[in-house]
Coordinates of C-alpha atoms in Angstrom, one line a residue:
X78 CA 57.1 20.2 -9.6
X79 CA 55.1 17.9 -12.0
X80 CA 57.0 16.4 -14.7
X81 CA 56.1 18.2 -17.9
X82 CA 54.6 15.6 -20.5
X83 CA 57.0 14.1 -23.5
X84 CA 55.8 15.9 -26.7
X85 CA 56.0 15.0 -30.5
X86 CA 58.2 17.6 -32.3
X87 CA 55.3 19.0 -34.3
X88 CA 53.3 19.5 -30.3
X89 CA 56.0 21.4 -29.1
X90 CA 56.4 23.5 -32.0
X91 CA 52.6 24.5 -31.9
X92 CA 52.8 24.6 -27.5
X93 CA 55.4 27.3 -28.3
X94 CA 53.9 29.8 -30.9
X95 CA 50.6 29.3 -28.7
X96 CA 52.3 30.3 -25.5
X97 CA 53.7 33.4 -27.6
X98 CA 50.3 34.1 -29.0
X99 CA 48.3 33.9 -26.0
X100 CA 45.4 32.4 -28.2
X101 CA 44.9 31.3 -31.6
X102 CA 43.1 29.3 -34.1
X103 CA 44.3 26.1 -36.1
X104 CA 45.1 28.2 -39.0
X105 CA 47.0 30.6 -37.3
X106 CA 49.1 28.0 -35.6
X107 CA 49.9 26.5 -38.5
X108 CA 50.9 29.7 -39.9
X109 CA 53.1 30.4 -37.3
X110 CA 54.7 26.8 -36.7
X111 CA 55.0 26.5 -40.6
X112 CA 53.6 23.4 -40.2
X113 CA 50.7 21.8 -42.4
X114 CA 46.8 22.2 -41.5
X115 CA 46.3 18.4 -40.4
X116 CA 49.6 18.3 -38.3
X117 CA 48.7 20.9 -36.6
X118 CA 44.5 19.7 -35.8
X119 CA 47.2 16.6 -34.6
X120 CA 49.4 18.4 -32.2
X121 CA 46.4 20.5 -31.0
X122 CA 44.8 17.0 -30.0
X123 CA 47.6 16.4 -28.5
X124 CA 48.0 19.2 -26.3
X125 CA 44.6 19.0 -25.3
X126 CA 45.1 15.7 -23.9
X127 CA 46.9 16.2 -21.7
X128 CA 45.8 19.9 -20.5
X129 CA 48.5 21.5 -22.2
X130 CA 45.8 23.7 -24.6
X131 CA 42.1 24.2 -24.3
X132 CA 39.4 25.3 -26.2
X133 CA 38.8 29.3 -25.4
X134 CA 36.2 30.4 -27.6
X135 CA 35.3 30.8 -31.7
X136 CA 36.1 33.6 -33.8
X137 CA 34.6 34.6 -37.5
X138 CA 36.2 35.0 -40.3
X139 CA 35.7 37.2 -42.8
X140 CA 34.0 34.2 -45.0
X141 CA 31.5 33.6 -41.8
X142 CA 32.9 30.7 -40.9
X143 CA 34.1 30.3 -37.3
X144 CA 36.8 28.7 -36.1
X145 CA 38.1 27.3 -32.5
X146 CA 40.4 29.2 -30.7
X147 CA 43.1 28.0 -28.4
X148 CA 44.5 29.4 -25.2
X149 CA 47.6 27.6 -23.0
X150 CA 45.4 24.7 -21.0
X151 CA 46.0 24.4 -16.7
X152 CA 48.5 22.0 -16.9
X153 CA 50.9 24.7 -18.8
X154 CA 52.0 25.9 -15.8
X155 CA 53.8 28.8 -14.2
X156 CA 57.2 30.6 -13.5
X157 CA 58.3 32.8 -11.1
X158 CA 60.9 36.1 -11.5
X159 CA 62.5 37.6 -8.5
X160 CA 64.5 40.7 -8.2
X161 CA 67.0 40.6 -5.3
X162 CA 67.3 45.0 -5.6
X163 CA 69.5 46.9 -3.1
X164 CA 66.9 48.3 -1.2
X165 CA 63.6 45.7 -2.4
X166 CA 62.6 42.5 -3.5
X167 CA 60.1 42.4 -6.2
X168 CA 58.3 39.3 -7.0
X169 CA 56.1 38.4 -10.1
X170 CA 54.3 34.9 -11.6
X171 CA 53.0 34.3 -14.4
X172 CA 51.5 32.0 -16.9
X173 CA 53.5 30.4 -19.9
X174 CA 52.0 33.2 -22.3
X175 CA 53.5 36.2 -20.0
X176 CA 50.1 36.7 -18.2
X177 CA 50.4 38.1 -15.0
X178 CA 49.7 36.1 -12.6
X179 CA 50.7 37.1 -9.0
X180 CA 53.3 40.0 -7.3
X181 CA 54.6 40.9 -4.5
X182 CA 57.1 43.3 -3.2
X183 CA 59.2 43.7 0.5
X184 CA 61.8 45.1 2.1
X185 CA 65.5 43.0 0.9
X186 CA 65.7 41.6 4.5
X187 CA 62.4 39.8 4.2
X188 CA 63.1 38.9 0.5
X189 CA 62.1 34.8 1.8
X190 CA 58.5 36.0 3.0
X191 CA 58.3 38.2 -0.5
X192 CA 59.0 35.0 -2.6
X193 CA 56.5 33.3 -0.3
X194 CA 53.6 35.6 -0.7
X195 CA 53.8 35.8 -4.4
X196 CA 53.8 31.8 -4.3
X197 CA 50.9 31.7 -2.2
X198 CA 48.9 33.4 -4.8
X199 CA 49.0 30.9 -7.2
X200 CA 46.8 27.7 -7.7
X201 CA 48.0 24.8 -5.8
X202 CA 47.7 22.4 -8.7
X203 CA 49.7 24.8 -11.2
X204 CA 53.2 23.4 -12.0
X205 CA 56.1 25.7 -11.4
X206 CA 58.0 25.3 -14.5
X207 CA 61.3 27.8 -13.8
X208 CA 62.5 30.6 -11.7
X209 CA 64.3 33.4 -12.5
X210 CA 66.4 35.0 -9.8
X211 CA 68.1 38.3 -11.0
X212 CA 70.9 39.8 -8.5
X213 CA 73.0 42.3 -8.7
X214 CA 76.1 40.1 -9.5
X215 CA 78.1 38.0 -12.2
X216 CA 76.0 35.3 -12.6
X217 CA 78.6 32.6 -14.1
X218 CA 78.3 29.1 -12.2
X219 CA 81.0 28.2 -10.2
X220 CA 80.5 24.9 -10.6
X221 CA 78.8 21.9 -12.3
X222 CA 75.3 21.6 -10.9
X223 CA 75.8 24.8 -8.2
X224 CA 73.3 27.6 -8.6
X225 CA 74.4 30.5 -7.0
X226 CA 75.8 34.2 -7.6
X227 CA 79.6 34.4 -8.7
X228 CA 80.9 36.1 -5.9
X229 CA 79.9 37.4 -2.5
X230 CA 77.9 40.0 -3.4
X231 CA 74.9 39.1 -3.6
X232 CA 74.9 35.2 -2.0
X233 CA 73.6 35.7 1.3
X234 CA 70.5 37.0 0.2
X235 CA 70.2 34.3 -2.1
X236 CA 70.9 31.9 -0.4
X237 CA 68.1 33.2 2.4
X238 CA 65.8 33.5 -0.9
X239 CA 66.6 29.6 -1.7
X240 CA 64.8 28.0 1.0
X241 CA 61.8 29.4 -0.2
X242 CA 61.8 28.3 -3.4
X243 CA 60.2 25.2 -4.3
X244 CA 62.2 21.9 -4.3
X245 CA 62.5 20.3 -8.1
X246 CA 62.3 24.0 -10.1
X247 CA 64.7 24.9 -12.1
X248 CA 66.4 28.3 -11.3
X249 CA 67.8 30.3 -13.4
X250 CA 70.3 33.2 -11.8
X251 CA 70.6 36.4 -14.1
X252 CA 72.6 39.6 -13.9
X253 CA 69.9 42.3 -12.9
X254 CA 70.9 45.1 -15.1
X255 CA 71.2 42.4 -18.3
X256 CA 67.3 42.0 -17.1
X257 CA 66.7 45.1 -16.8
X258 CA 67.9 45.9 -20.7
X259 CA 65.8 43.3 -22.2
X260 CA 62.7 45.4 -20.1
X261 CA 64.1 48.4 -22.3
X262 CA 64.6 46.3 -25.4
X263 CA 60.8 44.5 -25.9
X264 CA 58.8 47.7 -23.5
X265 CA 60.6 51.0 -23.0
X266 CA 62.7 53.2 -24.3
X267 CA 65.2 50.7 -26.7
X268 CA 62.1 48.8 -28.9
X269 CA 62.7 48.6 -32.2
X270 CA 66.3 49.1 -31.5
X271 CA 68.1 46.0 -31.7
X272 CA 71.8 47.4 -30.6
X273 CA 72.0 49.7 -27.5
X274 CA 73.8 49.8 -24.2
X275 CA 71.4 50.6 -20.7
X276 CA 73.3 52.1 -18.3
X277 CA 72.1 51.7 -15.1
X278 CA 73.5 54.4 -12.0
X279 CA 72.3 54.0 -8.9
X280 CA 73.7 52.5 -5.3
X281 CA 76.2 50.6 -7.8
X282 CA 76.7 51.2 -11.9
X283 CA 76.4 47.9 -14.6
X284 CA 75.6 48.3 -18.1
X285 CA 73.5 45.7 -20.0
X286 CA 74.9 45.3 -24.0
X287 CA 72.4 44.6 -26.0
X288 CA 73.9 43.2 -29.7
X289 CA 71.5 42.1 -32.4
X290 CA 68.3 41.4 -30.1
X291 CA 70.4 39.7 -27.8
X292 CA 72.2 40.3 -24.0
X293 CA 75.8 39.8 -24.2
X294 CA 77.0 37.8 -21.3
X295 CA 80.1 37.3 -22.3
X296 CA 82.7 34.4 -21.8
X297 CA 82.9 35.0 -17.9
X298 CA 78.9 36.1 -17.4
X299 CA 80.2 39.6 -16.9
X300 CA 80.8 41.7 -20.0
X301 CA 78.6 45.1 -18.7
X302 CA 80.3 45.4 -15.3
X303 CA 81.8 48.7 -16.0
X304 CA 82.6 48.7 -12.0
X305 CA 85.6 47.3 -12.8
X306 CA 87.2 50.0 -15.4
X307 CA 90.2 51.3 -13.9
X308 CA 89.7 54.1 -11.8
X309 CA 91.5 56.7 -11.1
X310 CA 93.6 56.2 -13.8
X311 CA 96.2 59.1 -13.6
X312 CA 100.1 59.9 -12.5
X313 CA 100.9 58.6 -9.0
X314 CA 97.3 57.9 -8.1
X315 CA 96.6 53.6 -8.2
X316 CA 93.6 52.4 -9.2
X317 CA 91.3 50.5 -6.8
X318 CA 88.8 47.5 -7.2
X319 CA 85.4 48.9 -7.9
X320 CA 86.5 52.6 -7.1
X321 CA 84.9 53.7 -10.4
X322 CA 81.5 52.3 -8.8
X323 CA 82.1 53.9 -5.3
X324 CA 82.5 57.3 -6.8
X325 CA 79.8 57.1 -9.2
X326 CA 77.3 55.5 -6.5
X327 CA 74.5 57.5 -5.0
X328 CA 76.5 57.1 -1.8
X329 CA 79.2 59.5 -2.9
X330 CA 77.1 61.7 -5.0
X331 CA 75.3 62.1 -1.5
X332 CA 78.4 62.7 0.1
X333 CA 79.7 65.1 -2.4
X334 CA 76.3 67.0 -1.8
X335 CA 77.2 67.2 1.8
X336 CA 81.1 68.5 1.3
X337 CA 79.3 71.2 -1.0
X338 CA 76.2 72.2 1.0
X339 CA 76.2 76.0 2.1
X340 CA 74.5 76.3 5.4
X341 CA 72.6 79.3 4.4
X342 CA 70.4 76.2 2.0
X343 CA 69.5 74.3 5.0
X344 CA 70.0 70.9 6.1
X345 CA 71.6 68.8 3.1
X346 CA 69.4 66.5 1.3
X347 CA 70.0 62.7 2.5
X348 CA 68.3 61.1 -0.5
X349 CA 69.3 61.5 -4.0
X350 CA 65.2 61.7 -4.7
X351 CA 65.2 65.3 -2.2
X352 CA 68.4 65.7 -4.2
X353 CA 67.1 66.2 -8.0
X354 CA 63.7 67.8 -6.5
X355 CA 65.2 70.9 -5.0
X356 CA 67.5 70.4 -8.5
X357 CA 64.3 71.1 -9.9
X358 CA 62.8 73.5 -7.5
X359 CA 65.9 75.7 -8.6
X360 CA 68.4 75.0 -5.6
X361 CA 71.8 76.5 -6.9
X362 CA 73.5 74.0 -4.7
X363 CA 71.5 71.3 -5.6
X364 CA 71.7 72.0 -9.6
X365 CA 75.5 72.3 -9.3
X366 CA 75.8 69.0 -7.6
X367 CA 73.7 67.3 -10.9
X368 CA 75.1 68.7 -13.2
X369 CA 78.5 67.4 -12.0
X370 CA 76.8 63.7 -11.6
X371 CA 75.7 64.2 -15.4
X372 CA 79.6 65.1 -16.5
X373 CA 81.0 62.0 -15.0
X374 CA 77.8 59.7 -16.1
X375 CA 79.0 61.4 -19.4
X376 CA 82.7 60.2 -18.9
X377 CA 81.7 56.7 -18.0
X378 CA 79.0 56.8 -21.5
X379 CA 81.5 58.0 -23.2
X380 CA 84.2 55.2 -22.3
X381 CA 81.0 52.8 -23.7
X382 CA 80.4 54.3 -26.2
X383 CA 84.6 54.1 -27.2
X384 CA 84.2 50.2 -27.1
X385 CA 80.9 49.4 -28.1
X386 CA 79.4 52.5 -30.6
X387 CA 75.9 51.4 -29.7
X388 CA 74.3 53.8 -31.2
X389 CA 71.5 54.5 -28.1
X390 CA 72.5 54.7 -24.7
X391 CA 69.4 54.5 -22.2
X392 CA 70.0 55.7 -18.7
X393 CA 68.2 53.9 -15.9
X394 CA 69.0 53.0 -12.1
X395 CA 67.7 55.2 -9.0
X396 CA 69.8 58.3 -10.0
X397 CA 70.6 57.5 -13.9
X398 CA 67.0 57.3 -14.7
X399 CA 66.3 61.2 -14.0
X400 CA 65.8 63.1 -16.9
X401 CA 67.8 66.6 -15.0
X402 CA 70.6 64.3 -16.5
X403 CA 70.2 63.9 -19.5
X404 CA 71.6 67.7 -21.0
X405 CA 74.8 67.0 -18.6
X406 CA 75.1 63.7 -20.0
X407 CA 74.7 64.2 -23.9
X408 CA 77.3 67.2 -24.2
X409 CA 79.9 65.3 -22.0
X410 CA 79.2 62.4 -24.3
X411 CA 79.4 64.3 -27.2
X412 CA 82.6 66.6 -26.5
X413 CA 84.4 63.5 -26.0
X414 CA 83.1 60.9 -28.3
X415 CA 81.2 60.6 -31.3
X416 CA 77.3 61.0 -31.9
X417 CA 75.1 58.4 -29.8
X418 CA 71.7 58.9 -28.8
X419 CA 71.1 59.2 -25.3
X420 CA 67.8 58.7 -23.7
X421 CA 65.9 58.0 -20.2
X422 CA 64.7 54.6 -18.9
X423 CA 61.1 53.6 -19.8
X424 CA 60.6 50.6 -17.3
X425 CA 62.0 52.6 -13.7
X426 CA 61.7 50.3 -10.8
X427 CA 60.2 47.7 -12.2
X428 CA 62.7 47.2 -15.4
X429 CA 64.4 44.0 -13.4
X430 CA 61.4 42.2 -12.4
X431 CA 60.0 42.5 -16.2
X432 CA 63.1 41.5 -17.8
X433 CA 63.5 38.7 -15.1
X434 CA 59.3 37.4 -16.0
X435 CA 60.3 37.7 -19.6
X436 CA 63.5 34.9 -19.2
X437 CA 61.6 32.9 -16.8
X438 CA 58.6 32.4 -19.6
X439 CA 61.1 31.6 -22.4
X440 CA 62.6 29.0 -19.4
X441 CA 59.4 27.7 -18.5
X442 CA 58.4 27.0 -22.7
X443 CA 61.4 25.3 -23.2
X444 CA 61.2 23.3 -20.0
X445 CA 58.3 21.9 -21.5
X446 CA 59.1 21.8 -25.1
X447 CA 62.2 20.4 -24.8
X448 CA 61.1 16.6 -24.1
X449 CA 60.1 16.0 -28.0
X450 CA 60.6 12.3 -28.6
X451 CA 59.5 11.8 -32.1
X452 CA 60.1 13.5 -35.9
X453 CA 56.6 13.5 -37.2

């Protein structure tokens, strides 16, 4: 990876509002770096020598007068997010200013070759600035100077990931549902909210807390993993580890649909998608079997809702994202808790990889901000 260039303070103030801007004139980065009109024709200088900015165009006023405008120049760079799913790996790169720049997508067994596509894609003289891997794991480092999932959940399929990745780039590991919230929070169903909860059910449950703008991560890197609330939790019955997630999970909800499948309906559906279609087609057996998954989704909303009030709940995950669930869901929650809007996911499939771009292009700007040597 090529060594991003040491900045003045006033350079990397205007490199960053650029990079959020996509393009701009000298007056409007000044605007937006709060910085004066000649320190900013300075910084731009310097950013243009050394291929940080470049020229893109003019644009008119309403006086007539034109003015340059400035894009992110080659030597910005790129980053790449990758979402180690259940089932898929999804890939994306892109520039510094969120453009898209490359994707890719693969069975999880092949995740290396996914990484490896999406990387061939880009220019060979673009530097990799950071990468974002999201997993479906606490994401705390074990160690000083160790990059790698928490526990053993998801390692071994990062660790077959790693050897594709660039030497020299940082990485960055992130919880995949705390990914997939900030998806919800800046381009589905949560924008403009800047407090909500997305609760993701699917092959495993996770919530991502979302607290003034910000994903709580809390002081172990797992606040969200609602796998671990006791469960069951009754008179001569102990509770196991995770048991909450292996009765919510798809898995079981398949399973129940099996136990509960009269013969006269036909073979039993064997994915949860066949599952809420025949829901939908008006299956009896089918309907009762969702509407059961919406009263316990409820129960576990409702224990969020208990600790967090969040005021929106947005369902998402490969059987929380259906909108069958929703009626289920809201009267559960509401007979047991106290008014919270609940809603369905925005961003589907592609939640994770979004979020996972979005922190990999803040990464990427601060990899190359952060070098300022000087107070102008």
């Amino acid at each position: 990876m090529a060594g991003a260039p040491r900045l003045t303070e006033s350079a990397s103030a205007v490199f960053a509002v650029l990079a959020q801007a996509g393009t701009a004139t000298r007056p409007q980065l000044a605007s937006l770096a709060r910085l004066s009109k000649p320190t900013v024709s300075s910084a731009v200088a310097e950013l243009e020598g050394v291929h940080l900015a470049a020229h893109s165009g003019t644009s008119s006023g309403s006086t007539g007068r034109s003015a340059a405008v400035y894009r992110l120049g080659p030597a910005a760079g790129a980053v790449l997010a990758v979402d180690l799913g259940p089932a898929v790996t999804r890939v994306r790169a892109c520039s510094l200013d969120g453009t898209l720049l490359a994707e890719a997508a693969g069975p999880r067994e092949e995740a290396a070759d996914v990484v490896r596509d999406a990387l061939s894609a880009l220019r060979s003289d673009a530097p990799l600035r950071a990468i974002v891997v999201a997993v479906g794991d606490v994401t705390a480092r074990a160690e000083e100077g160790t990059v790698r999932p928490a526990t053993a959940k998801a390692g071994p399929v990062f660790d077959a990931v790693a050897v594709a990745l660039p030497p020299g780039v940082p990485v960055h590991l992130e919880n995949n549902v705390n990914c997939a919230a900030l998806a919800e929070l800046h381009e589905g169903a949560a924008r403009g909210r800047h407090t909500f909860g997305y609760l993701r059910i699917g092959v495993g449950i996770g919530l991502g807390i979302v607290v003034g703008g910000h994903v709580l991560a809390g002081a172990n890197g797992a606040a969200g993993e609602v796998a671990r609330l006791p469960y069951p939790w009754d008179d001569g019955r102990e509770p196991r580890h995770e048991a909450l997630e292996e009765y919510i999970g798809s898995r079981s909800l398949l399973r129940r649909a099996a136990e509960a499948w009269p013969e006269s309906d036909g073979a039993c559906p064997r994915t949860a998608e066949r599952l809420f279609a025949l829901a939908g087609q008006g299956s009896a057996a089918a309907r009762a079997v969702v509407d059961r998954h919406a009263v316990d989704v409820g129960r576990l909303a409702a224990a969020v809702t208990a600790v967090l009030d969040p005021g929106l709940l947005v369902l998402g995950g490969s059987t929380g994202a259906y909108p069958q669930l929703l009626p289920g869901v809201r009267a559960e929650l509401e007979r047991l808790s106290w008014p919270t809007e609940v809603v369905s996911s925005q961003v589907g499939d592609l939640g994770t990889v979004v979020g996972a771009a979005r922190l990999a292009v803040a990464r990427g700007v601060q990899t190359v901000t952060q070098a300022a040597r000087t107070k102008d």
